[in-house]
XYZ file of C-alpha atoms in Angstrom:
416
model
C -50.388 17.020 125.073
C -48.445 18.671 127.906
C -46.346 21.650 126.795
C -43.397 22.605 129.016
C -41.038 24.495 126.716
C -39.649 27.072 129.159
C -36.682 26.867 131.531
C -36.466 28.114 135.104
C -33.632 30.661 135.235
C -33.029 33.398 137.817
C -36.426 32.931 139.444
C -38.413 33.142 136.188
C -39.769 30.772 133.573
C -38.083 31.875 130.346
C -38.201 30.761 126.733
C -35.166 28.985 125.283
C -32.691 31.099 123.367
C -33.406 28.974 120.308
C -36.528 26.871 119.806
C -35.736 23.166 119.744
C -38.705 20.960 120.559
C -38.288 17.496 122.039
C -41.124 15.022 122.426
C -41.358 13.154 125.720
C -42.609 9.630 125.042
C -45.016 7.744 127.301
C -43.255 4.356 127.312
C -46.460 2.422 127.981
C -48.041 3.655 124.730
C -44.888 4.671 122.820
C -46.751 7.876 121.951
C -45.740 11.475 122.765
C -47.169 12.718 126.061
C -45.401 16.096 126.308
C -43.209 18.584 124.500
C -40.208 20.246 126.135
C -37.333 22.313 124.779
C -33.761 21.141 124.548
C -31.484 23.969 125.567
C -28.182 25.010 124.076
C -25.019 26.792 125.178
C -26.774 30.141 125.570
C -29.372 28.685 127.939
C -26.750 26.889 130.024
C -24.640 30.050 130.144
C -27.627 32.132 131.308
C -28.401 29.660 134.090
C -24.761 29.531 135.238
C -24.569 33.328 135.206
C -27.695 33.529 137.385
C -26.261 30.970 139.807
C -22.915 32.778 139.950
C -24.565 36.111 140.655
C -26.706 34.603 143.436
C -23.815 32.747 145.073
C -22.371 35.463 147.368
C -25.734 36.312 148.895
C -26.794 32.681 149.302
C -23.471 31.688 150.876
C -23.833 34.576 153.327
C -27.394 33.603 154.267
C -27.356 32.117 157.789
C -27.560 28.341 157.641
C -30.672 28.419 159.854
C -32.467 30.354 157.118
C -31.286 27.952 154.431
C -32.558 25.016 156.494
C -35.894 26.766 157.001
C -36.338 27.128 153.238
C -35.626 23.421 152.737
C -38.203 22.691 155.456
C -40.691 24.810 153.523
C -39.767 22.920 150.349
C -40.422 19.601 152.117
C -43.836 20.802 153.265
C -44.846 21.764 149.719
C -43.276 18.591 148.316
C -45.522 16.468 150.528
C -48.574 18.429 149.375
C -47.703 17.968 145.682
C -46.651 14.330 145.870
C -49.404 13.134 143.534
C -48.321 15.599 140.827
C -44.778 14.273 141.067
C -45.921 10.641 141.017
C -48.103 11.134 137.939
C -45.265 12.902 136.113
C -42.821 10.083 136.854
C -45.243 7.295 135.992
C -46.217 8.848 132.668
C -42.718 9.754 131.477
C -40.508 6.909 132.756
C -42.992 4.073 133.207
C -42.878 3.402 136.961
C -46.025 1.707 138.317
C -48.159 4.421 139.893
C -48.268 2.902 143.384
C -44.493 2.544 143.356
C -44.164 6.133 142.095
C -46.392 7.394 144.906
C -44.785 5.477 147.727
C -41.158 4.859 146.781
C -40.238 7.327 144.049
C -41.888 10.273 145.802
C -41.114 8.787 149.200
C -37.396 8.628 148.482
C -37.321 12.382 147.898
C -39.130 13.122 151.140
C -36.795 10.767 153.003
C -33.690 12.547 151.716
C -34.965 16.057 152.414
C -35.939 15.077 155.966
C -32.517 13.575 156.594
C -30.644 16.568 155.204
C -32.628 18.835 157.508
C -31.966 16.623 160.518
C -28.254 16.283 159.758
C -27.810 20.006 159.101
C -29.322 20.985 162.434
C -26.692 18.882 164.219
C -23.762 19.956 162.039
C -21.190 22.525 163.135
C -20.525 24.699 160.110
C -18.067 26.769 162.206
C -16.087 25.049 164.948
C -12.725 25.284 166.753
C -9.830 23.358 165.287
C -9.261 21.679 168.670
C -9.216 22.328 172.408
C -5.534 23.185 172.095
C -6.203 25.749 169.362
C -9.637 27.206 170.191
C -9.056 30.374 168.193
C -8.237 28.506 165.003
C -11.416 27.692 163.141
C -12.667 25.102 160.696
C -15.356 26.732 158.591
C -17.457 24.740 156.145
C -18.633 26.809 153.199
C -20.240 26.183 149.843
C -18.118 24.749 147.054
C -19.767 27.276 144.712
C -21.925 26.869 141.614
C -22.978 23.224 141.254
C -24.181 21.548 138.064
C -26.586 18.732 138.946
C -27.166 16.109 136.251
C -29.792 13.501 137.085
C -31.048 10.275 135.426
C -34.500 9.144 134.379
C -34.860 5.989 136.470
C -35.109 7.507 139.991
C -35.856 11.159 139.268
C -36.964 12.495 142.652
C -34.493 10.356 144.545
C -31.593 11.909 142.647
C -32.928 15.466 142.391
C -33.585 15.762 146.119
C -30.234 14.158 146.995
C -28.424 16.804 144.996
C -30.630 19.859 145.518
C -31.181 19.303 149.237
C -27.463 19.006 149.955
C -26.501 21.927 147.723
C -29.137 24.256 149.146
C -28.240 23.659 152.784
C -24.508 23.898 152.058
C -24.991 27.343 150.486
C -24.339 26.327 146.886
C -26.266 27.742 143.974
C -27.153 25.279 141.270
C -28.206 24.428 137.747
C -30.228 21.233 137.354
C -30.253 19.305 134.077
C -32.685 16.413 134.408
C -32.856 13.590 131.908
C -34.656 14.596 128.746
C -36.382 11.198 128.876
C -38.137 11.989 132.169
C -38.161 15.777 132.662
C -41.743 16.449 133.752
C -41.260 15.702 137.449
C -38.191 17.975 137.515
C -40.267 20.828 136.157
C -42.870 20.239 138.867
C -39.994 20.295 141.359
C -38.820 23.656 139.995
C -42.311 25.014 140.668
C -41.996 23.772 144.263
C -38.637 25.530 144.667
C -40.213 28.747 143.408
C -43.212 28.390 145.723
C -40.930 27.710 148.695
C -39.337 31.134 148.145
C -35.724 30.366 147.292
C -33.999 33.562 146.123
C -33.692 34.117 142.385
C -30.681 32.361 140.905
C -30.177 29.876 143.736
C -31.923 27.116 141.766
C -32.085 26.994 137.968
C -33.343 24.317 135.579
C -32.374 23.872 131.940
C -33.568 20.879 129.952
C -31.239 19.384 127.395
C -29.339 16.310 126.323
C -26.005 15.088 127.605
C -23.967 16.126 124.598
C -25.504 19.607 124.637
C -26.367 21.176 127.980
C -24.687 18.393 129.953
C -21.356 18.891 128.214
C -21.608 22.683 128.420
C -22.248 22.630 132.167
C -19.489 20.136 132.874
C -16.901 22.170 130.999
C -18.138 25.604 132.067
C -15.411 27.705 133.754
C -17.917 29.232 136.207
C -19.190 25.862 137.445
C -17.268 24.758 140.529
C -18.676 21.257 140.947
C -20.528 18.647 138.900
C -22.679 15.951 140.497
C -23.567 13.335 137.890
C -25.618 10.147 138.146
C -25.751 7.938 135.074
C -23.795 5.492 132.987
C -20.156 4.707 133.616
C -19.302 5.566 130.005
C -20.771 9.059 130.323
C -19.173 9.555 133.722
C -15.743 8.912 132.217
C -16.381 11.583 129.586
C -17.411 14.080 132.236
C -14.138 13.586 134.075
C -12.372 14.511 130.863
C -14.486 17.612 130.306
C -13.679 18.799 133.807
C -9.963 18.367 133.267
C -10.167 20.419 130.100
C -11.793 23.368 131.886
C -11.020 24.397 135.464
C -10.399 21.051 137.212
C -13.750 21.426 138.952
C -14.805 18.862 141.521
C -16.700 15.939 139.976
C -18.804 13.469 141.945
C -20.038 10.435 140.030
C -22.509 7.669 140.753
C -22.366 5.282 137.822
C -23.434 1.758 136.946
C -23.485 -1.545 138.744
C -23.624 -5.285 138.114
C -24.505 -6.193 141.635
C -24.153 -9.662 143.154
C -26.664 -11.263 145.504
C -24.939 -14.194 147.251
C -26.985 -16.995 148.845
C -24.870 -19.430 150.876
C -25.730 -22.988 151.881
C -26.691 -22.008 155.438
C -29.164 -19.298 154.396
C -32.336 -19.521 156.462
C -35.940 -18.738 155.514
C -35.672 -19.269 151.780
C -39.119 -17.742 151.277
C -37.744 -14.449 152.581
C -34.619 -14.820 150.431
C -36.755 -15.441 147.342
C -38.871 -12.378 148.082
C -35.787 -10.197 148.484
C -34.109 -11.520 145.333
C -37.190 -10.972 143.175
C -37.739 -7.483 144.533
C -34.087 -6.530 144.089
C -33.921 -7.862 140.528
C -37.238 -6.650 139.082
C -38.300 -3.648 141.180
C -38.661 -0.480 139.062
C -38.405 -2.709 135.962
C -34.824 -3.545 136.925
C -33.872 -0.004 135.925
C -31.745 0.518 139.028
C -27.985 0.962 139.225
C -28.165 -1.035 142.482
C -30.334 -3.858 141.041
C -29.320 -7.345 142.181
C -28.879 -8.635 138.638
C -26.481 -11.511 139.487
C -27.728 -14.268 141.786
C -24.755 -16.301 143.030
C -26.266 -19.299 144.809
C -24.737 -22.323 146.541
C -25.631 -25.612 144.878
C -26.909 -27.065 148.175
C -29.886 -24.673 148.301
C -30.218 -23.744 144.665
C -33.062 -25.999 143.550
C -35.244 -25.187 146.535
C -34.550 -21.469 146.230
C -35.147 -21.321 142.473
C -38.561 -22.980 142.843
C -39.541 -20.220 145.264
C -38.050 -17.444 143.122
C -39.843 -18.644 140.002
C -43.160 -18.897 141.838
C -42.838 -15.305 143.056
C -41.581 -13.875 139.775
C -44.505 -15.422 137.873
C -46.864 -13.392 140.067
C -45.347 -10.089 138.973
C -47.891 -8.474 136.667
C -46.653 -6.357 133.766
C -49.057 -3.676 132.623
C -50.152 -0.055 132.361
C -48.038 1.984 134.819
C -51.129 3.969 135.843
C -52.920 0.749 136.846
C -52.307 0.149 140.591
C -52.382 -3.618 139.952
C -49.198 -3.488 137.851
C -45.924 -4.617 139.427
C -43.831 -3.782 136.350
C -44.380 -0.805 134.092
C -42.827 -0.028 130.735
C -39.132 0.422 129.962
C -38.269 4.060 129.502
C -38.041 4.229 125.702
C -37.742 2.186 122.511
C -33.955 2.421 122.400
C -33.608 1.059 125.918
C -36.205 -1.635 125.237
C -34.198 -2.781 122.226
C -31.010 -2.838 124.319
C -32.593 -5.040 127.012
C -34.123 -7.382 124.437
C -30.735 -7.576 122.741
C -29.163 -8.799 125.972
C -31.863 -11.455 126.273
C -30.970 -12.740 122.816
C -27.269 -12.569 123.710
C -27.940 -14.763 126.749
C -29.786 -17.330 124.629
C -27.018 -17.381 122.039
C -24.353 -17.849 124.718
C -26.070 -21.019 125.934
C -27.728 -19.810 129.124
C -30.946 -21.608 130.059
C -34.037 -19.409 130.008
C -36.180 -20.342 133.018
C -38.696 -17.504 132.785
C -39.737 -14.876 130.272
C -37.933 -13.975 127.115
C -41.040 -13.818 124.945
C -42.152 -10.439 123.571
C -44.562 -8.569 125.806
C -46.820 -5.714 124.842
C -44.946 -2.897 123.040
C -42.691 -1.178 125.578
C -42.855 -3.957 128.177
C -40.506 -6.759 129.241
C -41.860 -9.320 131.749
C -39.369 -10.761 134.297
C -36.553 -12.793 132.754
C -34.455 -15.399 134.611
C -31.431 -17.132 133.097
C -29.816 -20.193 134.687
C -26.586 -21.895 133.701
C -24.855 -18.546 133.406
C -21.064 -18.516 133.375
C -18.916 -15.620 134.499
C -17.680 -14.872 130.984
C -21.146 -14.282 129.500
C -22.192 -10.720 128.691
C -25.363 -11.114 130.772
C -23.154 -11.815 133.806
C -20.678 -9.002 133.163
C -22.502 -6.042 131.630
C -25.168 -3.771 133.105
C -28.460 -4.612 131.396
C -30.629 -2.132 133.332
C -33.763 -4.182 132.854
C -35.742 -6.997 134.518
C -33.157 -9.707 133.791
C -31.684 -11.961 136.509
C -28.621 -14.112 135.800
C -28.100 -17.149 138.058
C -24.590 -18.479 138.711
C -24.054 -21.652 140.760
C -21.172 -22.152 143.200
C -19.994 -24.928 145.496
C -18.082 -22.932 148.098
C -17.944 -19.633 149.947
C -14.590 -18.736 148.363
C -15.952 -19.343 144.877
C -18.966 -17.133 145.633
C -16.777 -14.251 146.793
C -14.452 -14.607 143.799
C -17.408 -14.468 141.393
C -18.960 -11.507 143.200
C -15.724 -9.530 142.927
C -15.052 -10.503 139.313
C -16.518 -7.296 137.898
C -15.435 -3.835 136.814
C -18.272 -2.407 138.931
C -18.435 -1.949 142.678
C -21.688 -0.283 143.624
C -23.738 -2.700 145.760
C -23.822 -6.285 147.008
C -25.838 -8.506 149.341
C -25.243 -11.781 151.152
C -27.731 -14.223 152.711
C -26.166 -16.423 155.384
C -26.727 -17.500 158.982
C -23.025 -16.982 159.738
């Protein structure tokens, strides 16, 4: 059993103000794999105080030095990639090869791009040629609370931390309590890279506890949140009740993949649709969970999609042969299975899957005959479930794609 009860505050690993153990569950076995602490108000306050105290010095640090520290972080990150991959695979169920290449790789990609962009960015520049003595100066927004989800841990942590560090912000990270182990490894990397005390802090906790405290804290200047739309709405309210801090949200999606009658290379289309629907167990806010396909190519395309989806192997996330790992926890598993039953009850035709897998696992599911009013076509399932809607025209496809309260991602296959 892994024990990670301490928080990283002001450059030190410290015990929580009040002991409150939380078991991290390995979704592939549904057994505890680690114990962390869930923080409270006192822990969040201590982390914010450390970040606030470190802010003036970090803001005043030349940007070249801030970039150099992020470069050092990237170097260590690449060395410790296997530790990060193992932590993600164990705690959130990603297949180990996918964790090594894409989960870890996404973090490296973002850090590299922040470094490249920062080196070309003018943090201090003239207003214009006409007013050369008037300046536009870009400075840190202040103390940033960074709240990240369990499904793409390193992708989201590096997106937030890399930007904040280079901009001169100090920060408090609250990772998901469902997948916190990789974040704690990341905190060790920040420490090893030599970031000054207080610049980066980590407090584990749940959304209603530490998450709410950070979002409403008067000394937090900005919140960056990635998660559900419902929670994002609450965070906007918390901000309004405190100091009208800046809030940046990335929330859910019910993303359409449109295939028109002139789409070429249907083998390629089928490969892309299957990957987009089932990759990372479908636990992606940008998952292509609605296939909107023209009737002229539908039968041919569905034969190819079904053939590919049947080859996706569900199994132990630590087995490199697995395409699909386990869903993150029992509650989420029950939610996804509930949507499958809702689709059956609504009259959708189940083309693939739908039978119980091993505990914690859901093999790929494909529904045909889906209408736009069905819950499986309208609500974010966040699992390996693809809903197929048939259209007879371009205009109908666009209308269906836009008939959603979400607006995160979309794709179109056409030769035009």
